[in-house]
Coordinates of C-alpha atoms and ligand atoms in Angstrom, one line a residue:
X1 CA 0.0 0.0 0.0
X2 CA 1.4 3.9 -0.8
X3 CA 2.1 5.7 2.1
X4 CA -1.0 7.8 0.3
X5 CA -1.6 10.7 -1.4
X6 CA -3.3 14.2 0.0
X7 CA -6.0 14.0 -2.9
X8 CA -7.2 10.8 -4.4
X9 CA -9.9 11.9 -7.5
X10 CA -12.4 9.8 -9.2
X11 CA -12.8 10.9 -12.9
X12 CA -11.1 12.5 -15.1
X13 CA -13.3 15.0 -16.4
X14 CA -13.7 18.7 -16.5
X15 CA -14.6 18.7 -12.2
X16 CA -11.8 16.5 -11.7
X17 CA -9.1 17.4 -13.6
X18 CA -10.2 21.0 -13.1
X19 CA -9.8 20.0 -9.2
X20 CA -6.5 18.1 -9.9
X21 CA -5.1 21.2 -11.3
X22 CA -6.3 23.5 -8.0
X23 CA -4.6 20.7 -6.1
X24 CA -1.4 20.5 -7.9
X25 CA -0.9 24.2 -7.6
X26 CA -2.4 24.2 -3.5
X27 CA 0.8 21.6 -3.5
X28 CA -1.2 18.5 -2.2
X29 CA 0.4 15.5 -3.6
X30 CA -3.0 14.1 -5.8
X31 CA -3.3 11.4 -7.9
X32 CA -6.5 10.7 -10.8
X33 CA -8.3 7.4 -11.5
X34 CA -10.1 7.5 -15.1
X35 CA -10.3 4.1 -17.2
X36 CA -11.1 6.2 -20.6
X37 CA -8.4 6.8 -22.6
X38 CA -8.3 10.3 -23.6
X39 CA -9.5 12.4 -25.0
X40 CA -12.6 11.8 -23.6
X41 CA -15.7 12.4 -25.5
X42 CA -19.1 12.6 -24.3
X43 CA -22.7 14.1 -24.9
X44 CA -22.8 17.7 -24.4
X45 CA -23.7 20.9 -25.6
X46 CA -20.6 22.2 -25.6
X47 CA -21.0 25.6 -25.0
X48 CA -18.9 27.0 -22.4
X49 CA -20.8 29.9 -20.9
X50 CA -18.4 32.9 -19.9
X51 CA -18.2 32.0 -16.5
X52 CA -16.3 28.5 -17.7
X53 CA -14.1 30.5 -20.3
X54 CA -12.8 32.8 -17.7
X55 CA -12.6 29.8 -14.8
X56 CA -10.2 28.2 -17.8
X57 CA -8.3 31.3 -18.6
X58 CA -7.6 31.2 -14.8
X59 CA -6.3 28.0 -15.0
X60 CA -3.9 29.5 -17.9
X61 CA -5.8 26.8 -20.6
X62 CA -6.4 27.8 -24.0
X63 CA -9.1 25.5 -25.6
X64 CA -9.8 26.0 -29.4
X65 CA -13.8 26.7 -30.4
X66 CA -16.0 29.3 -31.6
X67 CA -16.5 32.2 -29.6
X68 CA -19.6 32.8 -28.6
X69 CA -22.1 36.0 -28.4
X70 CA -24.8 35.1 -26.3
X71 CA -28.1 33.2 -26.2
X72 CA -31.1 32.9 -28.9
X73 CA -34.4 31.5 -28.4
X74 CA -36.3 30.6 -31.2
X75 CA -40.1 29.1 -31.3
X76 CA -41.4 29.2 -35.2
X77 CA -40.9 32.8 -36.5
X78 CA -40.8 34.1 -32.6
X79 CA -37.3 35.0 -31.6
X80 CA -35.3 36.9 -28.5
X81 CA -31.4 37.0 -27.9
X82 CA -29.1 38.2 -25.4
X83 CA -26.0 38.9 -25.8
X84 CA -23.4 38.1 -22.9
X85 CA -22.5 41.1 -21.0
X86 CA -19.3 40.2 -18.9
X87 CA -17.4 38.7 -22.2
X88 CA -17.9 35.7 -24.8
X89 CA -18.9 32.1 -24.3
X90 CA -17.1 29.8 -26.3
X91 CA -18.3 27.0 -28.5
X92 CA -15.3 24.1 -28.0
X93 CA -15.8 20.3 -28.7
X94 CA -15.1 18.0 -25.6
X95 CA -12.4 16.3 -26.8
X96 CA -10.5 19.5 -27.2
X97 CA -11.5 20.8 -23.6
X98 CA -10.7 17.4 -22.3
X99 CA -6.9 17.1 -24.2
X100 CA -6.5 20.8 -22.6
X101 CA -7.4 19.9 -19.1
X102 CA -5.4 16.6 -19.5
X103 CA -2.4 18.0 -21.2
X104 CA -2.5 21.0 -18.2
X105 CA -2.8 17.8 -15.1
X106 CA 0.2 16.1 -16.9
X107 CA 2.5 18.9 -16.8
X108 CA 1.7 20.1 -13.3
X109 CA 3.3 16.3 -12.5
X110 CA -0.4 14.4 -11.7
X111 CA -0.6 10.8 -12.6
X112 CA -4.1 9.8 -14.2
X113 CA -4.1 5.9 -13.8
X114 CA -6.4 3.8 -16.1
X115 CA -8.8 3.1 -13.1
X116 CA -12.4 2.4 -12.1
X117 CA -13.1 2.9 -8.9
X118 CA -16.3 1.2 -7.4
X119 CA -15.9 0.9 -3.8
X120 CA -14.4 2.7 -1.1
X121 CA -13.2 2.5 2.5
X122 CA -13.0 5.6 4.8
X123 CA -11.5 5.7 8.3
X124 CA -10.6 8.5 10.3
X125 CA -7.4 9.2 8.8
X126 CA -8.4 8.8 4.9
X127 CA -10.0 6.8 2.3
X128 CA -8.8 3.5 0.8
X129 CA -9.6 1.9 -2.4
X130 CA -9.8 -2.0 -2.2
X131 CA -7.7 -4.3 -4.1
X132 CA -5.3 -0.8 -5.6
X133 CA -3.0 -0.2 -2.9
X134 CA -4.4 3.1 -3.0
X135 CA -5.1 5.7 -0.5
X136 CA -5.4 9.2 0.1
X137 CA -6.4 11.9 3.1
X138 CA -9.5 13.2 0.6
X139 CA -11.5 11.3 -2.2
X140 CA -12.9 13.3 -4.5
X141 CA -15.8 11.9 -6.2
X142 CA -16.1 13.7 -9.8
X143 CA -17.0 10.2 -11.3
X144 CA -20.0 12.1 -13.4
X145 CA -23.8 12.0 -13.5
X146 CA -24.5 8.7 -11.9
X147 CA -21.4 8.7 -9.6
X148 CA -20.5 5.5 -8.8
X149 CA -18.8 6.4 -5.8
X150 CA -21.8 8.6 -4.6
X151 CA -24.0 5.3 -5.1
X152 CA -21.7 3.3 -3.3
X153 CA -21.9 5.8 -0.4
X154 CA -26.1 5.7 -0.2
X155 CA -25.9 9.3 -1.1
X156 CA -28.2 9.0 -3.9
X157 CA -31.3 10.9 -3.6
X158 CA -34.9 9.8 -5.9
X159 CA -35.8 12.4 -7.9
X160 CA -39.1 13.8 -9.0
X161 CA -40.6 14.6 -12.1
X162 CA -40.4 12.7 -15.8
X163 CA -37.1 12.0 -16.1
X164 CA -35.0 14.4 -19.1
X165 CA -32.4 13.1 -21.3
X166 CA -29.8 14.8 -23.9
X167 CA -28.9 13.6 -27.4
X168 CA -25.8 15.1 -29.4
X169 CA -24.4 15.0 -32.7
X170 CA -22.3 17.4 -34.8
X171 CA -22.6 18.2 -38.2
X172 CA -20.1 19.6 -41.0
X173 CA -22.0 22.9 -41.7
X174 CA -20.4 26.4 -41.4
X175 CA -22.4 28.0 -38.2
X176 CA -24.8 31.0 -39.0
X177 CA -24.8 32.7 -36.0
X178 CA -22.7 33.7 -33.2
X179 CA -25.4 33.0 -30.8
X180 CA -26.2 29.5 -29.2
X181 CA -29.6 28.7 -30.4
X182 CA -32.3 26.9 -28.4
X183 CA -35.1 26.0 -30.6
X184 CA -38.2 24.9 -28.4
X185 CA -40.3 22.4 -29.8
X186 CA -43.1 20.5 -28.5
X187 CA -41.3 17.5 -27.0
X188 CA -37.7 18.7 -27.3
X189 CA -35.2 21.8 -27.1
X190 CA -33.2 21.5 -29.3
X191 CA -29.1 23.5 -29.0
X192 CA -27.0 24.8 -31.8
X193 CA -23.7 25.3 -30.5
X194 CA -21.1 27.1 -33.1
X195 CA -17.8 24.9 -32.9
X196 CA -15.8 26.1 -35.5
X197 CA -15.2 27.2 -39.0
X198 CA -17.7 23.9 -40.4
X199 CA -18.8 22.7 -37.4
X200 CA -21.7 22.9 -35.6
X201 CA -22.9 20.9 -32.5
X202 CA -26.7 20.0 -31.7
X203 CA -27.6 18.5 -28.5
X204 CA -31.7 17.7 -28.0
X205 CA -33.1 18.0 -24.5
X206 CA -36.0 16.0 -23.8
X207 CA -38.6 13.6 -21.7
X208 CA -39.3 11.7 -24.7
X209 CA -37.8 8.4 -25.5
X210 CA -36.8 8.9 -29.5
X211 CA -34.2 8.3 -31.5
X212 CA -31.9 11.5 -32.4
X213 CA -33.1 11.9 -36.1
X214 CA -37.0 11.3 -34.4
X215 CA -36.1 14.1 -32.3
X216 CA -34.8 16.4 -35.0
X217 CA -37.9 16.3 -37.6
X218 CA -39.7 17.8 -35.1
X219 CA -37.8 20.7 -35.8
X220 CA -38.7 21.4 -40.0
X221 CA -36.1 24.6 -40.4
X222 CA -33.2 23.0 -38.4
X223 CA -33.3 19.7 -39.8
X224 CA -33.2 21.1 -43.5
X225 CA -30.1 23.2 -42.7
X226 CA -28.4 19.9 -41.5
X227 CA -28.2 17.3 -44.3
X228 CA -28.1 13.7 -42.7
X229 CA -24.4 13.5 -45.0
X230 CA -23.2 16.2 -42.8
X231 CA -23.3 14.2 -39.7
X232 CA -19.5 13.6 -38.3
X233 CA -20.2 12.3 -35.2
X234 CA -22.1 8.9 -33.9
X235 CA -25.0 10.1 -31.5
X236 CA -24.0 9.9 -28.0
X237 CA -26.7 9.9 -25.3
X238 CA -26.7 10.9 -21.5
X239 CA -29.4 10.8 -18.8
X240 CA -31.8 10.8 -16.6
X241 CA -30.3 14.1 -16.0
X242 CA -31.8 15.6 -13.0
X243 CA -29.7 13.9 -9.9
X244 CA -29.6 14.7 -6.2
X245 CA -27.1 14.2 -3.6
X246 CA -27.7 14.0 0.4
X247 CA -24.3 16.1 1.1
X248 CA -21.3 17.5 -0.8
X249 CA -18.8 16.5 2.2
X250 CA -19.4 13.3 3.7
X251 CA -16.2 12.6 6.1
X252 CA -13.2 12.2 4.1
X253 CA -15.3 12.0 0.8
X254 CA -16.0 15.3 -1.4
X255 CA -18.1 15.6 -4.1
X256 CA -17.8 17.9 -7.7
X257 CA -19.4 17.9 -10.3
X258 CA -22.4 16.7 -11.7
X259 CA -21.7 13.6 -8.9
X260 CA -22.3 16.6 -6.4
X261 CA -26.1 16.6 -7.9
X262 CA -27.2 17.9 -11.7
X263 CA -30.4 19.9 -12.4
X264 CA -30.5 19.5 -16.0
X265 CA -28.6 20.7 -19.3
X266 CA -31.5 23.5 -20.6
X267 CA -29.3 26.5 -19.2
X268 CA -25.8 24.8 -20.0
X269 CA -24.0 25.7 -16.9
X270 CA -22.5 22.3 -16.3
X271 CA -18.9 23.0 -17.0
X272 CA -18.8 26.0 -15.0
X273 CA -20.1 24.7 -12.2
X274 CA -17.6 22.1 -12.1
X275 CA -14.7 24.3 -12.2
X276 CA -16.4 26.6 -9.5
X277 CA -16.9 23.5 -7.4
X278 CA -13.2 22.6 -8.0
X279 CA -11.8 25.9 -7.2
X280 CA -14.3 25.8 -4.1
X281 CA -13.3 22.4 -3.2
X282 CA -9.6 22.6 -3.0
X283 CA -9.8 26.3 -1.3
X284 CA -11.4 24.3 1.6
X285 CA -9.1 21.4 1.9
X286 CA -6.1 23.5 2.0
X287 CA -7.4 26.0 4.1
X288 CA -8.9 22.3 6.5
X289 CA -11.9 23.5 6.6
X290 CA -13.9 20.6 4.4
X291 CA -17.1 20.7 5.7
X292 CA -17.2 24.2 4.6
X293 CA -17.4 23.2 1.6
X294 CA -20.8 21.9 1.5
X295 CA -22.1 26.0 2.5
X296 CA -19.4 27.0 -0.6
X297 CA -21.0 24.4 -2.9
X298 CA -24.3 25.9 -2.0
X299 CA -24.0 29.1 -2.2
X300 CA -22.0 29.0 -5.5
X301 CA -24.7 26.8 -7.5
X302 CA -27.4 28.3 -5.8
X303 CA -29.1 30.9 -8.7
X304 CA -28.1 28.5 -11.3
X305 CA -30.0 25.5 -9.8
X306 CA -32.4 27.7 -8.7
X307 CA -33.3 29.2 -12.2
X308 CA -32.7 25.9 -14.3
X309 CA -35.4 24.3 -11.8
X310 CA -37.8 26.7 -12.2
X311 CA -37.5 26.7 -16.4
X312 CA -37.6 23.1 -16.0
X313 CA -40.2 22.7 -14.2
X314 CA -42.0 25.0 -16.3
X315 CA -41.0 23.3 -19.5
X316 CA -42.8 19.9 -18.1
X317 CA -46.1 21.7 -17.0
X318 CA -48.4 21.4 -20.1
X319 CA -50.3 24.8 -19.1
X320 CA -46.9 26.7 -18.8
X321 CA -44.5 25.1 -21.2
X322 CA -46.0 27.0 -23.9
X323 CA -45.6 30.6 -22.1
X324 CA -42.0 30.1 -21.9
X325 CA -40.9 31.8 -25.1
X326 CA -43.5 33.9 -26.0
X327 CA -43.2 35.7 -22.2
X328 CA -38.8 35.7 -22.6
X329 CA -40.0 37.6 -26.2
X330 CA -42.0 40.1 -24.8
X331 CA -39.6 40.8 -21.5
X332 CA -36.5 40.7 -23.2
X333 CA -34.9 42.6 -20.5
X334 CA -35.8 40.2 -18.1
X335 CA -34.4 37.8 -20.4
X336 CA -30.9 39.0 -21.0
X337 CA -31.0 39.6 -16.9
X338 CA -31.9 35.6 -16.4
X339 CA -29.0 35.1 -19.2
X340 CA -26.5 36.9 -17.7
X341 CA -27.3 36.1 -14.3
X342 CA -26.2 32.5 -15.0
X343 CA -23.4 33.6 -17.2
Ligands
FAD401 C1 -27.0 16.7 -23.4 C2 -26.1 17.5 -22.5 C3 -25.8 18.8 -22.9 C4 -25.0 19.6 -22.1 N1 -24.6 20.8 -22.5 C5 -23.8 21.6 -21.8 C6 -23.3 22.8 -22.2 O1 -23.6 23.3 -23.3 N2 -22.4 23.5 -21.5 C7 -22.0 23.0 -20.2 O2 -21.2 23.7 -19.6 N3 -22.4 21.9 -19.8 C8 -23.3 21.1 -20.5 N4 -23.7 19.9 -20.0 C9 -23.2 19.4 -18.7 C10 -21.7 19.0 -18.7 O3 -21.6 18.0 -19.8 C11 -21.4 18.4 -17.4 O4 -21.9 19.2 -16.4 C12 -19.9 18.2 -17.2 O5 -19.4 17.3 -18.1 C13 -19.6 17.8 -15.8 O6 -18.2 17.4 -15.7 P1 -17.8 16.2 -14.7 O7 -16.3 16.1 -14.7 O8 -18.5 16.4 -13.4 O9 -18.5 14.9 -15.3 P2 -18.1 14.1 -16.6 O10 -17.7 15.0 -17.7 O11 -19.2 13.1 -16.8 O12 -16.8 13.3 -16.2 C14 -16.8 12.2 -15.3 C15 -15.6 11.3 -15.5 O13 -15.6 10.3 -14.5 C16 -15.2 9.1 -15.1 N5 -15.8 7.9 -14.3 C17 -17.0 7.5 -14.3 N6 -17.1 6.4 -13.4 C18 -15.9 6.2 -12.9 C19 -15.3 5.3 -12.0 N7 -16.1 4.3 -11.5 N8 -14.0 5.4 -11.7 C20 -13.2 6.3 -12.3 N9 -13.7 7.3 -13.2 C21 -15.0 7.2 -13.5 C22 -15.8 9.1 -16.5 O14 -15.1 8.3 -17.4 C23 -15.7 10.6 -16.9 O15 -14.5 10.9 -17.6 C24 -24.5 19.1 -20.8 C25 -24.8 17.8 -20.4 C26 -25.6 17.0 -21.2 C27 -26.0 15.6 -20.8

């Protein structure tokens, strides 16, 4: 067994290697399990909100994308945009922001080992792994929507509501627009994230059990600028996406990322949130103050989960679903305030 490590992290994506790279310059001695080889792809929107570009800058990354303007909702020929008021957003595949994030760990001297990590042992002192030799004074769960290590713990909590799920897929087409479009539909929202030069992203948001092509007829004018030929990538699929957990901190186990609970992709906010968390995360443990972290988590997520719940929520009530757009057309105001807010 290794004499162990300050900071043992379960998954390697944006929340943990985000938190790896807090550690490494915190100087904890940390160490990352992820069994995907990268880079690591995954479904997403890929559109980093401001908040996530600058929490990256901060972190010295450059990723390459498509910068991005603000946010456009279209329903039919209604429309309302806002553009993003404390700098861009950027549209940036996942395998680029993963290789980033990767290539940043590496050089700050973190090992990633090709692990899964199941099960976990905590004492007083720090957490082991079974059967790795591994152990650490912290284990940070980042191990993604249906943590593994946040099941193993019974820190699942049931959700309510019809369960949402997300579909992606990119297409070879030069973006028209600047913006990131969210085209309501009856049974779907449907994103168009610029990615670059011929590249556009489109991830579909919904209750409904379809496959991804289903999903896009029933959007007419979208589906006719995106000729099935131009299709790059295989459809990947994630979900359900709301998830809850009981706690944040629970002894020597922390949790980041959507394993520290997920409302749902309709505002896009997931990245950021995971490099807040990270930052928020590794402030506490150097500072040894870990349960503290549970009132940062909270108070940092707080408006976003807050406002995604509420437009979720509304989205699944058939007498306000169809409100949404036509009221964020006629209070645009109030729209670019709820845009920048979460920005
Ligand atoms: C359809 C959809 C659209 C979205 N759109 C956006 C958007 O436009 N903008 C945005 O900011 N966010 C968006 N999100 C949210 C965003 O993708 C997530 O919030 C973000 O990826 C969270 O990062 P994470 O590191 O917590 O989890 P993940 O990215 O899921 O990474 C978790 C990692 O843990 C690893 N892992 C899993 N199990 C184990 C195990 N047992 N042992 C070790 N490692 C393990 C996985 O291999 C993975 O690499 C979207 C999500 C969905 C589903």
């Amino acid at each position: 067994m290794s004499r162990g490590h300050d900071l043992l992290i379960v998954g390697g994506g944006p929340a943990g290697l985000a938190t790896a790279l807090h550690a490494a310059r915190a100087g904890l001695d940390t160490v990352i399990a992820e069994p995907r080889r990268p880079p690591v792809d995954k479904a997403c929107g890929e559109g980093l909100m401001p908040g996530a570009v600058r929490a990256l800058a901060a972190l010295g990354l450059e990723v390459p994308g498509h910068p991005l303007t603000g946010i456009r909702y279209i329903q039919g020929s209604r429309q309302v945009q806002a553009a993003f008021r404390h700098g861009p957003g950027l549209g940036a595949r996942r395998t680029d922001l993963h290789s980033a994030l990767h290539r940043a760990v590496l050089d700050a001297g973190v090992p990633v080992l090709p692990l899964r990590v199941e099960d976990v042992r905590q004492d007083t002192t720090g957490v082991t792994v079974p059967g790795t030799g591994l152990r650490a004074r912290w284990l940070v769960a980042a191990d993604g929507l249906h943590s593994p290590v946040r099941r193993s713990l019974g820190l699942e909590v049931k959700t309510r509501g019809a369960p949402r799920y997300g579909l992606r897929q990119h297409y070879a087409v030069p973006p028209w627009s600047p913006y990131v479009e969210v085209h309501w539909g009856a049974h779907a929202e449907a994103y168009v994230t610029p990615l670059g030069p011929a590249l556009v992203g489109i991830a579909l948001l919904t209750a409904r059990r379809a496959p991804f092509t289903t999903q896009l007829d029933g959007f007419p004018e979208l589906a006719a600028r995106l000729p099935p030929e131009t299709a790059v990538t295989p459809v990947r699929g994630a979900g359900p996406l709301r998830q809850r957990a009981r706690t944040r901190a629970h002894g020597r186990v922390l949790l980041v990322g959507d394993a520290a609970g997920y409302v749902d992709a309709l505002t896009g906010e997931g990245v950021s949130l995971a490099l807040t968390g990270a930052e928020a995360l590794v402030a506490n443990v150097r500072r040894g103050t870990p349960s503290r972290y549970e009132t940062d988590w909270s108070r940092a997520t707080r408006r976003h989960r807050l406002l995604t719940d509420v437009l979720v929520r509304a989205r699944q009530q058939p007498a306000l679903a169809p409100h949404i757009m036509p009221t964020a057309a006629r209070l645009p105001r109030l729209f670019a305030a709820a845009v920048n807010a979460l920005a």
